[in-house]
Amino acid sequence: MDSSPTSLFDSYEQEFHQLIDAVRTKLDGDAKNEQGGSVPEQRKAALRRVEMELDEADEMVSQMEIEIQGIPQSIKAQYQARLRTTKSELSRYKKLSKDLHSHFNRTDLLASSGSRVGSPISDDPYGNASDRSRLLSGTTVLEDGTRRLQESQRIALETEGQGAEILMNLRQQREQIENARDTLHTADNAIDRASGTLKKMIRRMYQQRVVTAAIIIVLVLLICIIIWEKLLR
């Protein structure tokens, strides 16, 4: 397995180009099918696949933006240029897909309006087959939007759970730090008391030494006086 700092970037870029090639093939096919008069449902299904592949390509670009942060500065400039080219290509195909989608919508609307001119009123609550097809297409788009919304909600709930867990860990760490601080404060007070006690003991020791020395001096003087008196007699 390639472990170079650019391997993931190159992999995402390769997947991006594969997706873009698939999008290009579908868009070119739609343009030819438009001249040949393809079925509207087939064109719309192809455009939906194009939109999904463009979303995947957009995800690849996002991954490339993340990976480029870890590329060494000596070669980072050329990879940034490749990333800019990739973004420009993605934007171009997004615009082409959007324009083609709008064009097909206008074409379908005009065709539907033309087919209704002079036609009798039908008892079908959904209108003609074209209206039913548009309804089915709208339902498909709605279901796809609902699925994406549910997926976003699931991701949001997972993110919220992870955030709550992180906050709990941070609170526990804060409590540990506060307990350690209190322990250090208690130990500091104990050291201060012990230091005061030692100072008092040292001061009393010096006082006892002074008293002992004074007693010895007095005793020596008394002995000298007694001996002096003995000698004089």
mmCIF file of C-alpha atoms in Angstrom:
data_model
loop_
_atom_site.group_PDB
_atom_site.id
_atom_site.type_symbol
_atom_site.label_atom_id
_atom_site.label_comp_id
_atom_site.label_asym_id
_atom_site.label_seq_id
_atom_site.Cartn_x
_atom_site.Cartn_y
_atom_site.Cartn_z
ATOM 1 C CA MET A 1 0.000 0.000 0.000
ATOM 2 C CA ASP A 2 1.348 3.415 -0.987
ATOM 3 C CA SER A 3 1.975 5.480 2.159
ATOM 4 C CA SER A 4 3.291 8.618 0.460
ATOM 5 C CA PRO A 5 1.733 11.945 1.552
ATOM 6 C CA THR A 6 0.160 12.405 -1.903
ATOM 7 C CA SER A 7 -1.284 8.910 -2.392
ATOM 8 C CA LEU A 8 -4.747 9.721 -1.052
ATOM 9 C CA PHE A 9 -4.875 12.962 -3.029
ATOM 10 C CA ASP A 10 -3.995 11.083 -6.228
ATOM 11 C CA SER A 11 -6.607 8.418 -5.430
ATOM 12 C CA TYR A 12 -9.367 10.983 -4.874
ATOM 13 C CA GLU A 13 -8.333 12.815 -8.030
ATOM 14 C CA GLN A 14 -8.515 9.592 -10.053
ATOM 15 C CA GLU A 15 -11.997 8.824 -8.703
ATOM 16 C CA PHE A 16 -13.033 12.399 -9.510
ATOM 17 C CA HIS A 17 -11.945 12.043 -13.141
ATOM 18 C CA GLN A 18 -13.782 8.726 -13.427
ATOM 19 C CA LEU A 19 -16.971 10.385 -12.189
ATOM 20 C CA ILE A 20 -16.501 13.348 -14.523
ATOM 21 C CA ASP A 21 -15.963 11.002 -17.477
ATOM 22 C CA ALA A 22 -19.237 9.257 -16.614
ATOM 23 C CA VAL A 23 -21.001 12.630 -16.322
ATOM 24 C CA ARG A 24 -19.555 13.766 -19.656
ATOM 25 C CA THR A 25 -20.765 10.577 -21.349
ATOM 26 C CA LYS A 26 -24.292 10.990 -19.971
ATOM 27 C CA LEU A 27 -24.503 14.685 -20.868
ATOM 28 C CA ASP A 28 -23.253 14.048 -24.411
ATOM 29 C CA GLY A 29 -25.790 11.234 -24.738
ATOM 30 C CA ASP A 30 -28.580 13.531 -23.545
ATOM 31 C CA ALA A 31 -27.611 16.145 -26.118
ATOM 32 C CA LYS A 32 -27.767 13.532 -28.918
ATOM 33 C CA ASN A 33 -30.994 12.062 -27.573
ATOM 34 C CA GLU A 34 -32.539 15.504 -27.567
ATOM 35 C CA GLN A 35 -31.937 15.776 -31.316
ATOM 36 C CA GLY A 36 -33.348 12.294 -31.823
ATOM 37 C CA GLY A 37 -36.361 12.906 -29.592
ATOM 38 C CA SER A 38 -35.698 10.624 -26.618
ATOM 39 C CA VAL A 39 -38.279 9.799 -23.966
ATOM 40 C CA PRO A 40 -38.499 12.619 -21.336
ATOM 41 C CA GLU A 41 -38.471 10.138 -18.459
ATOM 42 C CA GLN A 42 -35.207 8.633 -19.685
ATOM 43 C CA ARG A 43 -33.629 12.062 -19.957
ATOM 44 C CA LYS A 44 -34.751 13.009 -16.465
ATOM 45 C CA ALA A 45 -33.487 9.733 -15.024
ATOM 46 C CA ALA A 46 -30.130 10.331 -16.718
ATOM 47 C CA LEU A 47 -29.984 13.848 -15.314
ATOM 48 C CA ARG A 48 -30.743 12.554 -11.825
ATOM 49 C CA ARG A 49 -27.846 10.122 -12.156
ATOM 50 C CA VAL A 50 -25.673 12.991 -13.347
ATOM 51 C CA GLU A 51 -26.620 15.044 -10.280
ATOM 52 C CA MET A 52 -25.776 12.141 -7.962
ATOM 53 C CA GLU A 53 -22.415 11.625 -9.662
ATOM 54 C CA LEU A 54 -21.690 15.358 -9.451
ATOM 55 C CA ASP A 55 -22.456 15.211 -5.715
ATOM 56 C CA GLU A 56 -19.962 12.356 -5.386
ATOM 57 C CA ALA A 57 -17.409 14.346 -7.392
ATOM 58 C CA ASP A 58 -17.977 17.314 -5.078
ATOM 59 C CA GLU A 59 -17.246 15.001 -2.121
ATOM 60 C CA MET A 60 -14.009 13.915 -3.813
ATOM 61 C CA VAL A 61 -12.988 17.576 -4.163
ATOM 62 C CA SER A 62 -13.681 18.114 -0.456
ATOM 63 C CA GLN A 63 -11.477 15.131 0.403
ATOM 64 C CA MET A 64 -8.728 16.514 -1.860
ATOM 65 C CA GLU A 65 -8.900 19.846 -0.004
ATOM 66 C CA ILE A 66 -8.376 17.969 3.263
ATOM 67 C CA GLU A 67 -5.494 15.854 1.970
ATOM 68 C CA ILE A 68 -3.650 18.817 0.440
ATOM 69 C CA GLN A 69 -3.056 20.194 3.944
ATOM 70 C CA GLY A 70 -0.614 17.353 4.663
ATOM 71 C CA ILE A 71 1.371 17.621 1.411
ATOM 72 C CA PRO A 72 4.955 18.954 1.841
ATOM 73 C CA GLN A 73 5.491 22.578 0.910
ATOM 74 C CA SER A 74 8.085 21.660 -1.734
ATOM 75 C CA ILE A 75 5.422 20.087 -3.981
ATOM 76 C CA LYS A 76 2.283 21.676 -2.578
ATOM 77 C CA ALA A 77 2.043 24.373 -5.264
ATOM 78 C CA GLN A 78 1.561 21.941 -8.151
ATOM 79 C CA TYR A 79 -1.107 20.031 -6.227
ATOM 80 C CA GLN A 80 -2.897 23.286 -5.465
ATOM 81 C CA ALA A 81 -2.925 24.025 -9.202
ATOM 82 C CA ARG A 82 -4.387 20.569 -9.872
ATOM 83 C CA LEU A 83 -7.034 21.196 -7.193
ATOM 84 C CA ARG A 84 -7.997 24.516 -8.817
ATOM 85 C CA THR A 85 -8.323 22.795 -12.185
ATOM 86 C CA THR A 86 -10.505 20.111 -10.609
ATOM 87 C CA LYS A 87 -12.780 22.696 -8.990
ATOM 88 C CA SER A 88 -13.097 24.590 -12.279
ATOM 89 C CA GLU A 89 -14.007 21.401 -14.132
ATOM 90 C CA LEU A 90 -16.589 20.483 -11.497
ATOM 91 C CA SER A 91 -18.181 23.945 -11.671
ATOM 92 C CA ARG A 92 -18.349 23.742 -15.466
ATOM 93 C CA TYR A 93 -20.174 20.423 -15.465
ATOM 94 C CA LYS A 94 -22.497 21.538 -12.675
ATOM 95 C CA LYS A 95 -23.475 24.545 -14.780
ATOM 96 C CA LEU A 96 -23.878 22.384 -17.894
ATOM 97 C CA SER A 97 -26.107 19.946 -15.996
ATOM 98 C CA LYS A 98 -28.198 22.781 -14.602
ATOM 99 C CA ASP A 99 -28.594 24.423 -18.023
ATOM 100 C CA LEU A 100 -29.529 21.116 -19.648
ATOM 101 C CA HIS A 101 -32.036 20.411 -16.894
ATOM 102 C CA SER A 102 -33.649 23.846 -17.357
ATOM 103 C CA HIS A 103 -33.741 23.354 -21.118
ATOM 104 C CA PHE A 104 -35.493 20.006 -20.798
ATOM 105 C CA ASN A 105 -38.001 21.491 -18.357
ATOM 106 C CA ARG A 106 -38.828 24.278 -20.801
ATOM 107 C CA THR A 107 -39.123 21.776 -23.647
ATOM 108 C CA ASP A 108 -41.466 19.543 -21.646
ATOM 109 C CA LEU A 109 -43.557 22.535 -20.613
ATOM 110 C CA LEU A 110 -43.931 23.740 -24.179
ATOM 111 C CA ALA A 111 -44.748 20.221 -25.390
ATOM 112 C CA SER A 112 -47.334 19.821 -22.653
ATOM 113 C CA SER A 113 -48.918 23.178 -23.448
ATOM 114 C CA GLY A 114 -49.081 22.334 -27.152
ATOM 115 C CA SER A 115 -50.705 18.971 -26.535
ATOM 116 C CA ARG A 116 -53.446 20.543 -24.463
ATOM 117 C CA VAL A 117 -54.557 23.005 -27.137
ATOM 118 C CA GLY A 118 -57.936 21.872 -28.491
ATOM 119 C CA SER A 119 -57.964 18.664 -26.419
ATOM 120 C CA PRO A 120 -61.136 17.709 -24.556
ATOM 121 C CA ILE A 121 -61.306 17.777 -20.794
ATOM 122 C CA SER A 122 -60.517 14.358 -19.355
ATOM 123 C CA ASP A 123 -62.011 12.768 -16.276
ATOM 124 C CA ASP A 124 -58.539 11.495 -15.236
ATOM 125 C CA PRO A 125 -57.624 13.383 -12.016
ATOM 126 C CA TYR A 126 -53.950 13.289 -13.003
ATOM 127 C CA GLY A 127 -54.462 14.593 -16.550
ATOM 128 C CA ASN A 128 -52.680 12.947 -19.458
ATOM 129 C CA ALA A 129 -49.708 10.589 -19.407
ATOM 130 C CA SER A 130 -47.237 13.486 -19.409
ATOM 131 C CA ASP A 131 -48.817 14.907 -16.243
ATOM 132 C CA ARG A 132 -48.602 11.510 -14.549
ATOM 133 C CA SER A 133 -44.979 11.208 -15.567
ATOM 134 C CA ARG A 134 -44.198 14.609 -14.093
ATOM 135 C CA LEU A 135 -46.042 13.639 -10.926
ATOM 136 C CA LEU A 136 -44.036 10.417 -10.654
ATOM 137 C CA SER A 137 -40.831 12.345 -11.322
ATOM 138 C CA GLY A 138 -41.743 14.885 -8.638
ATOM 139 C CA THR A 139 -42.504 12.062 -6.223
ATOM 140 C CA THR A 140 -39.116 10.505 -6.936
ATOM 141 C CA VAL A 141 -37.364 13.816 -6.333
ATOM 142 C CA LEU A 142 -39.355 14.295 -3.116
ATOM 143 C CA GLU A 143 -38.429 10.812 -1.893
ATOM 144 C CA ASP A 144 -34.782 11.483 -2.697
ATOM 145 C CA GLY A 145 -34.928 14.781 -0.805
ATOM 146 C CA THR A 146 -36.585 13.047 2.147
ATOM 147 C CA ARG A 147 -33.885 10.397 2.158
ATOM 148 C CA ARG A 148 -31.152 13.027 2.147
ATOM 149 C CA LEU A 149 -32.923 14.930 4.911
ATOM 150 C CA GLN A 150 -33.152 11.775 7.030
ATOM 151 C CA GLU A 151 -29.471 11.083 6.401
ATOM 152 C CA SER A 152 -28.575 14.638 7.419
ATOM 153 C CA GLN A 153 -30.703 14.274 10.551
ATOM 154 C CA ARG A 154 -28.963 11.001 11.409
ATOM 155 C CA ILE A 155 -25.541 12.621 10.990
ATOM 156 C CA ALA A 156 -26.676 15.575 13.100
ATOM 157 C CA LEU A 157 -27.844 13.234 15.883
ATOM 158 C CA GLU A 158 -24.558 11.327 15.783
ATOM 159 C CA THR A 159 -22.642 14.601 15.919
ATOM 160 C CA GLU A 160 -24.778 15.771 18.832
ATOM 161 C CA GLY A 161 -24.090 12.506 20.708
ATOM 162 C CA GLN A 162 -20.356 12.818 20.097
ATOM 163 C CA GLY A 163 -20.463 16.429 21.249
ATOM 164 C CA ALA A 164 -22.275 15.453 24.444
ATOM 165 C CA GLU A 165 -19.702 12.724 25.104
ATOM 166 C CA ILE A 166 -16.860 15.182 24.559
ATOM 167 C CA LEU A 167 -18.478 17.674 26.935
ATOM 168 C CA MET A 168 -18.872 14.931 29.550
ATOM 169 C CA ASN A 169 -15.209 13.978 29.214
ATOM 170 C CA LEU A 170 -14.187 17.610 29.511
ATOM 171 C CA ARG A 171 -16.319 17.995 32.643
ATOM 172 C CA GLN A 172 -14.728 14.913 34.191
ATOM 173 C CA GLN A 173 -11.265 16.234 33.356
ATOM 174 C CA ARG A 174 -12.172 19.596 34.895
ATOM 175 C CA GLU A 175 -13.335 17.858 38.077
ATOM 176 C CA GLN A 176 -10.079 15.895 38.206
ATOM 177 C CA ILE A 177 -8.069 19.080 37.775
ATOM 178 C CA GLU A 178 -10.088 20.798 40.509
ATOM 179 C CA ASN A 179 -9.570 17.828 42.855
ATOM 180 C CA ALA A 180 -5.836 17.848 42.136
ATOM 181 C CA ARG A 181 -5.740 21.586 42.789
ATOM 182 C CA ASP A 182 -7.542 21.143 46.108
ATOM 183 C CA THR A 183 -5.129 18.343 47.056
ATOM 184 C CA LEU A 184 -2.157 20.552 46.235
ATOM 185 C CA HIS A 185 -3.680 23.391 48.253
ATOM 186 C CA THR A 186 -4.152 21.062 51.241
ATOM 187 C CA ALA A 187 -0.590 19.772 50.912
ATOM 188 C CA ASP A 188 0.696 23.344 50.709
ATOM 189 C CA ASN A 189 -1.136 24.234 53.931
ATOM 190 C CA ALA A 190 0.276 21.116 55.626
ATOM 191 C CA ILE A 191 3.799 22.055 54.503
ATOM 192 C CA ASP A 192 3.306 25.574 55.855
ATOM 193 C CA ARG A 193 2.182 24.205 59.236
ATOM 194 C CA ALA A 194 5.081 21.751 59.354
ATOM 195 C CA SER A 195 7.510 24.529 58.478
ATOM 196 C CA GLY A 196 6.109 26.705 61.289
ATOM 197 C CA THR A 197 6.411 23.812 63.741
ATOM 198 C CA LEU A 198 10.048 23.190 62.745
ATOM 199 C CA LYS A 199 10.861 26.874 63.178
ATOM 200 C CA LYS A 200 9.359 26.839 66.668
ATOM 201 C CA MET A 201 11.336 23.698 67.587
ATOM 202 C CA ILE A 202 14.587 25.241 66.305
ATOM 203 C CA ARG A 203 13.911 28.426 68.254
ATOM 204 C CA ARG A 204 13.229 26.453 71.455
ATOM 205 C CA MET A 205 16.398 24.420 70.880
ATOM 206 C CA TYR A 206 18.466 27.568 70.670
ATOM 207 C CA GLN A 207 16.773 28.904 73.801
ATOM 208 C CA GLN A 208 17.543 25.661 75.659
ATOM 209 C CA ARG A 209 21.180 25.845 74.556
ATOM 210 C CA VAL A 210 21.471 29.401 75.843
ATOM 211 C CA VAL A 211 19.921 28.415 79.177
ATOM 212 C CA THR A 212 22.181 25.359 79.445
ATOM 213 C CA ALA A 213 25.261 27.441 78.678
ATOM 214 C CA ALA A 214 24.243 30.018 81.270
ATOM 215 C CA ILE A 215 23.767 27.309 83.918
ATOM 216 C CA ILE A 216 27.184 25.824 83.108
ATOM 217 C CA ILE A 217 28.832 29.234 83.375
ATOM 218 C CA VAL A 218 27.160 29.906 86.720
ATOM 219 C CA LEU A 219 28.236 26.499 88.027
ATOM 220 C CA VAL A 220 31.821 27.065 86.896
ATOM 221 C CA LEU A 221 31.861 30.462 88.594
ATOM 222 C CA LEU A 222 30.494 28.952 91.797
ATOM 223 C CA ILE A 223 33.132 26.217 91.715
ATOM 224 C CA CYS A 224 35.862 28.780 91.148
ATOM 225 C CA ILE A 225 34.607 30.906 94.026
ATOM 226 C CA ILE A 226 34.451 27.910 96.343
ATOM 227 C CA ILE A 227 37.966 26.817 95.387
ATOM 228 C CA TRP A 228 39.246 30.369 95.857
ATOM 229 C CA GLU A 229 37.755 30.582 99.282
ATOM 230 C CA LYS A 230 39.245 27.219 100.213
ATOM 231 C CA LEU A 231 42.677 28.327 99.119
ATOM 232 C CA LEU A 232 42.518 31.585 101.040
ATOM 233 C CA ARG A 233 41.722 29.803 104.263
#
